[in-house]
GROMACS .gro file of C-alpha atoms in nm:
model
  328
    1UNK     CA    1   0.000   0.000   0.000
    2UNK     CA    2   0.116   0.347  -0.029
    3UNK     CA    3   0.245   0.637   0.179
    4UNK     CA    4   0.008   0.858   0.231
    5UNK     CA    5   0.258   1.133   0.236
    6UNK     CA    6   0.400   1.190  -0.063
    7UNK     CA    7   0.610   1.483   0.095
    8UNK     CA    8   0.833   1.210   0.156
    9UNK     CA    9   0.968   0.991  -0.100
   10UNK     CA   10   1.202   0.792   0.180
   11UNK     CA   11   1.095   0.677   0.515
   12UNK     CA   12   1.317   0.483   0.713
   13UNK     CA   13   1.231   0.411   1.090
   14UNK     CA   14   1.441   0.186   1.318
   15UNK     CA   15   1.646   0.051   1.040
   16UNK     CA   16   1.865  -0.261   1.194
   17UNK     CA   17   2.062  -0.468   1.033
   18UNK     CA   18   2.381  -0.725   1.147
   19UNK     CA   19   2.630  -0.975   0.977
   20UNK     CA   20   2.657  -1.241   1.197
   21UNK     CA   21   2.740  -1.099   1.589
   22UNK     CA   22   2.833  -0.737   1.386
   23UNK     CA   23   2.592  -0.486   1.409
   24UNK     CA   24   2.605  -0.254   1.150
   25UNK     CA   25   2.248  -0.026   1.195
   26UNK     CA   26   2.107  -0.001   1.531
   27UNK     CA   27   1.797   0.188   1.439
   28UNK     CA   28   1.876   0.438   1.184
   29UNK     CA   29   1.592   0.718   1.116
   30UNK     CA   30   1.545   0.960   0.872
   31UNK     CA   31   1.360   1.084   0.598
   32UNK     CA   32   1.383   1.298   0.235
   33UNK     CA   33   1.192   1.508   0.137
   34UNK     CA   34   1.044   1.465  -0.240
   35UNK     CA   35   1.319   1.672  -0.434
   36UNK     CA   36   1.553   1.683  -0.188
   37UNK     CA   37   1.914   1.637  -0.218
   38UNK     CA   38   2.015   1.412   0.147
   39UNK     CA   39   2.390   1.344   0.203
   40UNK     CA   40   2.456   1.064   0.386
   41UNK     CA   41   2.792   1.099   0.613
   42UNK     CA   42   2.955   0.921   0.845
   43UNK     CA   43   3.366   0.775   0.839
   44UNK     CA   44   3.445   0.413   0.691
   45UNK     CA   45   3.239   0.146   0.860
   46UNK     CA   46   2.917   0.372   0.996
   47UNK     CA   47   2.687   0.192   0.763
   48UNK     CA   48   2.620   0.397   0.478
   49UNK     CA   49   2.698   0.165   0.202
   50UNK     CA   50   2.471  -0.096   0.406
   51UNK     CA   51   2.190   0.182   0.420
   52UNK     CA   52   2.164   0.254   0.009
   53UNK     CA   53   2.239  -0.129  -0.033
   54UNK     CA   54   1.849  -0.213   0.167
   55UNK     CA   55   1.740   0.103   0.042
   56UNK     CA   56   1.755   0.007  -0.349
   57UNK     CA   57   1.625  -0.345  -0.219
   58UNK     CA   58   2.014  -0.539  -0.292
   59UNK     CA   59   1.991  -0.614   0.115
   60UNK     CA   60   1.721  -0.708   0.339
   61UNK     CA   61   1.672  -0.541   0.637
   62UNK     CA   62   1.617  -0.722   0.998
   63UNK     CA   63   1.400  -0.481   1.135
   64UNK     CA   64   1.259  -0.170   1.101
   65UNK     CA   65   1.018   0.045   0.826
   66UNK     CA   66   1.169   0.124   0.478
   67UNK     CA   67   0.942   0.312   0.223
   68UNK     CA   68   1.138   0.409  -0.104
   69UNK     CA   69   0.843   0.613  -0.307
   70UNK     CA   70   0.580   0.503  -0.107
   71UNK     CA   71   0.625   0.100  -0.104
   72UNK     CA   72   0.777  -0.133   0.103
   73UNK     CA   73   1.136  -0.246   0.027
   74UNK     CA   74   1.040  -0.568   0.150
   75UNK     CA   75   0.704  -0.655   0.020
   76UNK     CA   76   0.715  -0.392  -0.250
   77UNK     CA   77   1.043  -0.446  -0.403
   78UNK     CA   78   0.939  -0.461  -0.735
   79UNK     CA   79   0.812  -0.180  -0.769
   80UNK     CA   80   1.049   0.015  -0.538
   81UNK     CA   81   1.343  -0.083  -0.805
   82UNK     CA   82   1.097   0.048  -1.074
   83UNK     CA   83   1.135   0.420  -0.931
   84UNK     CA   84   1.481   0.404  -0.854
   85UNK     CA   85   1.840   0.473  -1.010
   86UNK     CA   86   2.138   0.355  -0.818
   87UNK     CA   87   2.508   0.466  -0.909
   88UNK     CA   88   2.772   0.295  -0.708
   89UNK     CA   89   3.151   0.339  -0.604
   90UNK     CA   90   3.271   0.162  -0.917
   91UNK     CA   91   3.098   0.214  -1.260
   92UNK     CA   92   2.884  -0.100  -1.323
   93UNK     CA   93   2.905  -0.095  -1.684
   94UNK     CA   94   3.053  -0.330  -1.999
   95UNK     CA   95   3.366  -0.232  -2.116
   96UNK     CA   96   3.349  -0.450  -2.403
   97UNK     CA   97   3.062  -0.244  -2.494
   98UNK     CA   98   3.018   0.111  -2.642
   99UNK     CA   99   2.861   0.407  -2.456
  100UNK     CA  100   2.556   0.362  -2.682
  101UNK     CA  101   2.522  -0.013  -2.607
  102UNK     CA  102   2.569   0.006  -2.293
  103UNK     CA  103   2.267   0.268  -2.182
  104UNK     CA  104   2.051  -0.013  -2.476
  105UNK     CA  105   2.100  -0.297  -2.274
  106UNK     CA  106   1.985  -0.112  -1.989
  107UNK     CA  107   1.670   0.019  -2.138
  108UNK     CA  108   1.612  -0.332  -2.237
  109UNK     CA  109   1.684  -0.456  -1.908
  110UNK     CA  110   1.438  -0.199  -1.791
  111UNK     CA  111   1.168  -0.394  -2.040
  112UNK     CA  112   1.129  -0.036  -2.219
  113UNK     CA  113   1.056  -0.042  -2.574
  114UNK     CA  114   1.290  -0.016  -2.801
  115UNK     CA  115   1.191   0.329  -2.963
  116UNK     CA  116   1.191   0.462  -2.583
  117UNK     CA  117   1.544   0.326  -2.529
  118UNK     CA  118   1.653   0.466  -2.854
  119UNK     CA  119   1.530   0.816  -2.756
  120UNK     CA  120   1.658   0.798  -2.405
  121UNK     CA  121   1.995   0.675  -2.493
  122UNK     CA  122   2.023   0.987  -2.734
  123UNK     CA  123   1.882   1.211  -2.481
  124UNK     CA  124   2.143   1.094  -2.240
  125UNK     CA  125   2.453   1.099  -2.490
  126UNK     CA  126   2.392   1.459  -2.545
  127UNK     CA  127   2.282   1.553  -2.160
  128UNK     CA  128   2.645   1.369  -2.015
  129UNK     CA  129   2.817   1.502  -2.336
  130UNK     CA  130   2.926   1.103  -2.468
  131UNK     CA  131   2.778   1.183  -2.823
  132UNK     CA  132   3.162   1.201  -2.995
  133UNK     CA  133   3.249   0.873  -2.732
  134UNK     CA  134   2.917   0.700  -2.849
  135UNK     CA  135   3.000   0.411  -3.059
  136UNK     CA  136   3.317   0.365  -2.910
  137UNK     CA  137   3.409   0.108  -2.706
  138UNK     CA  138   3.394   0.176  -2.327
  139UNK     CA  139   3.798   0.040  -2.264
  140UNK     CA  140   3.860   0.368  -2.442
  141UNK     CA  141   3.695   0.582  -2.211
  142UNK     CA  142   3.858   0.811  -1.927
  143UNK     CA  143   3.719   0.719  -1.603
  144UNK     CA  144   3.543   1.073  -1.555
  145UNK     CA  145   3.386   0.953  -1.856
  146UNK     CA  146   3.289   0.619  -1.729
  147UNK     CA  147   3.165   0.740  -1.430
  148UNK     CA  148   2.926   1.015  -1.676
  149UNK     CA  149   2.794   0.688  -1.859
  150UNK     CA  150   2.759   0.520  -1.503
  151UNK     CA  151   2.509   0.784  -1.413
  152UNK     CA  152   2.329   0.817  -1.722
  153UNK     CA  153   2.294   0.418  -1.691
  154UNK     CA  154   2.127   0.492  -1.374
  155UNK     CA  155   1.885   0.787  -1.581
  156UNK     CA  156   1.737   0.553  -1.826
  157UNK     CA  157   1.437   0.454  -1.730
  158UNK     CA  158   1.358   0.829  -1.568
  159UNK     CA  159   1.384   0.768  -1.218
  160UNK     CA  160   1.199   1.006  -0.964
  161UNK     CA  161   1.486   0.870  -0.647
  162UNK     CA  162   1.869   0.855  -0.733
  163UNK     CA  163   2.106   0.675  -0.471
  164UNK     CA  164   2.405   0.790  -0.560
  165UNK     CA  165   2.706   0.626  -0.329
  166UNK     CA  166   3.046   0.768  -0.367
  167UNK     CA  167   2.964   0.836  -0.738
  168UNK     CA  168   3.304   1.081  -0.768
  169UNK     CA  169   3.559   0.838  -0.574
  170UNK     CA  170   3.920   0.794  -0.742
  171UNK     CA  171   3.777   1.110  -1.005
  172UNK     CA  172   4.040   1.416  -1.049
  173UNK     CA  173   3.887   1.755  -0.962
  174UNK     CA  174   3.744   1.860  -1.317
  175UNK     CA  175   3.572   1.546  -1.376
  176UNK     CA  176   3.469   1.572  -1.013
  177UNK     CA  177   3.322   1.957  -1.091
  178UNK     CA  178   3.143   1.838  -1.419
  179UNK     CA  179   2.992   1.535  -1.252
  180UNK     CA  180   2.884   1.812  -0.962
  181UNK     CA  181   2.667   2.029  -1.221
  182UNK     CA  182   2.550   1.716  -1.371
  183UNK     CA  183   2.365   1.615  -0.992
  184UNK     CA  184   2.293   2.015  -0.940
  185UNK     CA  185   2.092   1.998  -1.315
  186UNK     CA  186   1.864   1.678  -1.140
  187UNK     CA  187   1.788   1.784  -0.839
  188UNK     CA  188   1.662   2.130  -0.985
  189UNK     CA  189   1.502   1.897  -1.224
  190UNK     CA  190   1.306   1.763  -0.907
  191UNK     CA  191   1.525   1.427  -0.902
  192UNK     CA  192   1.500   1.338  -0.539
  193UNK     CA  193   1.869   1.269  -0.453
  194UNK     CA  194   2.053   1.018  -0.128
  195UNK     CA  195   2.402   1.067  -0.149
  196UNK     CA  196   2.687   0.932   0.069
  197UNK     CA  197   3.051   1.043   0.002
  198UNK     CA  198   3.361   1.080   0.155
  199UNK     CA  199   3.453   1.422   0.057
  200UNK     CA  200   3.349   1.712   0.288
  201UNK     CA  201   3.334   1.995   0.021
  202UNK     CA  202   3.112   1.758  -0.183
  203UNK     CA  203   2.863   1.749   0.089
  204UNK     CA  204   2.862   2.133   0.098
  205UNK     CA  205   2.810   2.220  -0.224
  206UNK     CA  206   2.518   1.949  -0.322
  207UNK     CA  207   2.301   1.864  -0.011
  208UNK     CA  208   1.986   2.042   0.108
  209UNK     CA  209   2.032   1.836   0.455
  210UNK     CA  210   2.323   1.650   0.590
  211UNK     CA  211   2.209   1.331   0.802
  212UNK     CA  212   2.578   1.168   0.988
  213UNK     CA  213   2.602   0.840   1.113
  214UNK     CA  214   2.836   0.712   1.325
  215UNK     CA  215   2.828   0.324   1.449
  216UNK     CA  216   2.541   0.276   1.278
  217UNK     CA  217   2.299   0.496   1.481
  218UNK     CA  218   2.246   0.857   1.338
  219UNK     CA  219   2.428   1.138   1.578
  220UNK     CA  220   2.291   1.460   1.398
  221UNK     CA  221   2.111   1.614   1.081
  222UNK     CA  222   2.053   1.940   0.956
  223UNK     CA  223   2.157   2.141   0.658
  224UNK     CA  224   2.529   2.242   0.651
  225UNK     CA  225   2.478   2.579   0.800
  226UNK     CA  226   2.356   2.443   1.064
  227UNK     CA  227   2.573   2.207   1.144
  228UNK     CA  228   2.843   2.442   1.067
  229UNK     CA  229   2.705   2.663   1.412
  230UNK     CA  230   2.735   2.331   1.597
  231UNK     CA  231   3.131   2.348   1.615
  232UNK     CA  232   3.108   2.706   1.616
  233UNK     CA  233   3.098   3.099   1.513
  234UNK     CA  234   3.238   3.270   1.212
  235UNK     CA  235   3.536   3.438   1.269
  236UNK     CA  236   3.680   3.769   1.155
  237UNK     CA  237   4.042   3.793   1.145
  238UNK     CA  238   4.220   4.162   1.087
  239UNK     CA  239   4.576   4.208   1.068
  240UNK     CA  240   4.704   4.512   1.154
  241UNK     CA  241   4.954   4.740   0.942
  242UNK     CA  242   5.308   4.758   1.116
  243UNK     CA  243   5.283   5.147   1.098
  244UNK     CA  244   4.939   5.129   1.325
  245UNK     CA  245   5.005   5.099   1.708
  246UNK     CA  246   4.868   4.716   1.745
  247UNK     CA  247   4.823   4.761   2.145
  248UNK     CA  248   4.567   5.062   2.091
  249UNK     CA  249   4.404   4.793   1.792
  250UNK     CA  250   4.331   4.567   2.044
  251UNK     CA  251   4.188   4.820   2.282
  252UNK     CA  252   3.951   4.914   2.019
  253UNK     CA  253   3.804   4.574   1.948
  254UNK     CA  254   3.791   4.482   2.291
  255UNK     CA  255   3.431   4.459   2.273
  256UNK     CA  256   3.346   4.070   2.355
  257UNK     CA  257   3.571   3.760   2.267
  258UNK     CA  258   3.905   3.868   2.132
  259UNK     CA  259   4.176   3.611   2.002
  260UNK     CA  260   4.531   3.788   1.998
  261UNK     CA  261   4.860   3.664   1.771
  262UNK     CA  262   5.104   3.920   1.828
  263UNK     CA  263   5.382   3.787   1.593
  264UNK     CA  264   5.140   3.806   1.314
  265UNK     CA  265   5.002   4.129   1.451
  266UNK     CA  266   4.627   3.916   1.402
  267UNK     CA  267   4.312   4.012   1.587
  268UNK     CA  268   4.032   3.781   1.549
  269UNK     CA  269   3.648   3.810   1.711
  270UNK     CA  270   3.357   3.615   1.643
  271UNK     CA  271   3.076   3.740   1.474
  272UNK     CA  272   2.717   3.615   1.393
  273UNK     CA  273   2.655   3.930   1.101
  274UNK     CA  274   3.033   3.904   0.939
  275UNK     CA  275   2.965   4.225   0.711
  276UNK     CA  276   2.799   4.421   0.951
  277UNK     CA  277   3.038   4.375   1.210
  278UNK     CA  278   3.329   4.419   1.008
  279UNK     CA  279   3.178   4.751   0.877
  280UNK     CA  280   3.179   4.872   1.212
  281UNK     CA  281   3.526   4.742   1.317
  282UNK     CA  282   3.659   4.890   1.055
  283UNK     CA  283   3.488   5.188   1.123
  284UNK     CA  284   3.616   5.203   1.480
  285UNK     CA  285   3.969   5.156   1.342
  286UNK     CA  286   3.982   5.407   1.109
  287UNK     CA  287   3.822   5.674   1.322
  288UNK     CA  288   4.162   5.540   1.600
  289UNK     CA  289   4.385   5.643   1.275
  290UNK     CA  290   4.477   5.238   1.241
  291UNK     CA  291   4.534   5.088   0.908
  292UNK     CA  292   4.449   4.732   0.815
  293UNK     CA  293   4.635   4.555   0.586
  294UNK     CA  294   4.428   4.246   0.557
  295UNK     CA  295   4.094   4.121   0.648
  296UNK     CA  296   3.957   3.763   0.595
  297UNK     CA  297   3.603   3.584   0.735
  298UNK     CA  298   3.685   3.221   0.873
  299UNK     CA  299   3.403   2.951   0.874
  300UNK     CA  300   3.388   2.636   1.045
  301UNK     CA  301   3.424   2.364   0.765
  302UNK     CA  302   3.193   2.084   0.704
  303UNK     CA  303   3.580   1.847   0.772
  304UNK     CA  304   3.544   2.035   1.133
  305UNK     CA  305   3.206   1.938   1.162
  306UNK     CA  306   3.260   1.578   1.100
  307UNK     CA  307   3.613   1.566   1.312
  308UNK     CA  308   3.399   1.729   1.616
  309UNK     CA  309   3.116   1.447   1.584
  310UNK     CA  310   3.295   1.126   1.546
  311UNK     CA  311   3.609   1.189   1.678
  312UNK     CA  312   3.799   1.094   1.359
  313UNK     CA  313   3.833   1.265   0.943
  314UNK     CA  314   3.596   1.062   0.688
  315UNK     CA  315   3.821   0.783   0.516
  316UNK     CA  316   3.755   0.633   0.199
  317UNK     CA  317   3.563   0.289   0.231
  318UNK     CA  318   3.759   0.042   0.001
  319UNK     CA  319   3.637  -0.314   0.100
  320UNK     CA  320   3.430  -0.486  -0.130
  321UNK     CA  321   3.119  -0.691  -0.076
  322UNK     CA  322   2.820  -0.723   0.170
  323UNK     CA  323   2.906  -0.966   0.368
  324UNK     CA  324   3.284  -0.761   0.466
  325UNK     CA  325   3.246  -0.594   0.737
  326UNK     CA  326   3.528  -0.337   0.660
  327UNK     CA  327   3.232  -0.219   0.373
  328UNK     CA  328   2.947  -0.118   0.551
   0.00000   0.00000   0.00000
């Protein structure tokens, strides 16, 4: 039967799941929103791979609620797999095959027609720019471009919910920035989007909300600003000219929290409004007759975020297979 709200395309509640005496999810909740870009974070072994893997039905769970689209990924798989995309760590396409081949055996895999897959496959060529790579074979292809035809594989059959786990791992930063715009263009498109990664920045720039798990239970959520205010304020750092007096600088911002670096003649404050408090600190400076020779705004990073929650950075999760327990 189906959700009744359709606000939600994914519902998970209590989500547990073990390999043998391991346990991997020890009640996992959370939910996306329809359109929604979610990234899923958490350092190697919290269970996000584990989580996509029963999400797009490839695991079963052994307890809890899972709705992907409305339907249960239990009793529903079927059609939960019919609504779905999934793009994994490692492109899961022929390389004895061309790009065009490749996204026609998944149409037909997908039991569309084959003037659908024809159209689709063209569509997709020219959307992931593979129409001059088309008819060659995929051995030829760069891995950016692999991991392009990857996600277009995933596109075929229209999906309204893309997992997307790692899809950038082992990319360099271009192909990284094109893939990027390539997930922006979906979601805008109304694509509702889970995403786990590794990389902090790539968090940042693509999720609406930020859900991080730890151990396999989830520790906190929210979108990145605010878990950005969880490890801390803004900070506005000022150095002062060497021809200012930097004693009478500090006497002038004295009005709160002040950090102090002599050697680097640095004065740095917190602020909640950066450019309205910097207008008036530099305001109150220059009516003192102090010069500034540089002025930056620091913010806590989405790396600090994830250091201050779990204790350790985000690693890259390199086992293979469901049943290691070094991939979860």
């Amino acid at each position: 039967m189906k959700n009744n709200n359709m606000d939600n395309t994914i519902v998970v509640e209590g989500l547990e799941k073990s390999y043998g005496k391991l346990r991997v999810l020890c009640g996992i909740d959370l939910t996306v929103r329809r359109g929604q870009v979610l990234g899923l974070l958490g350092p190697n072994g919290a269970g996000k791979t584990t989580t996509v893997r029963i999400l797009s039905t490839l695991l079963s769970p052994d307890r809890g609620r899972v709705l992907v689209n409305g339907y249960d990924v239990v009793r529903q798989a079927d059609k939960v797999r019919s609504s779905i995309g999934l793009t994994g760590q490692y492109a899961a396409v022929d390389e004895y095959l061309s790009g065009e081949e490749n996204l026609e055996m998944m149409g037909r895999l997908y039991r569309m027609s084959r003037e659908d897959t024809k159209r689709r496959t063209r569509e997709l060529l020219e959307q992931f720019d593979l129409i001059d790579a088309a008819s060659r074979p995929l051995k030829t292809y760069s891995g950016g471009m692999r991991r392009r035809l990857d996600l277009a594989a995933s596109l075929i059959a229209s999906p309204s919910i893309l997992f997307l786990d790692e899809p950038t791992t082992g990319l360099d930063p271009r192909s990284r920035l094109m893939l990027w715009d390539m997930i922006k263009e979906l979601a805008a498109g109304d694509t509702t989007i889970l995403l786990t990664t590794q990389y902090m920045e790539e968090a940042d720039w693509l999720a609406d909300e930020i859900v991080v798990i730890d151990k396999g239970m989830v520790i906190t959520k929210g979108t990145p600003s605010e878990l950005k205010t969880k490890v801390g304020s803004d900070y506005l750092e000022l150095v002062i000219a060497e021809g200012s007096d930097f004693d009478a600088a500090m006497n002038v911002m004295k009005c709160g929290e002040l950090y102090v670096d002599g050697p680097r003649r640095c004065l740095s404050v917190p602020t909640k409004d950066g450019v309205r408090e910097l207008k008036e600190i530099l305001g109150r400076l220059e009516n003192a007759g102090l010069e500034v020779e540089s002025v930056s705004l620091h913010r806590p990073t989405l790396d600090e975020v994830f250091l201050t929650l779990t204790g350790h950075a985000a690693t890259a999760e390199n086992s293979q297979g469901p049943s290691d327990p070094g991939k979860v």
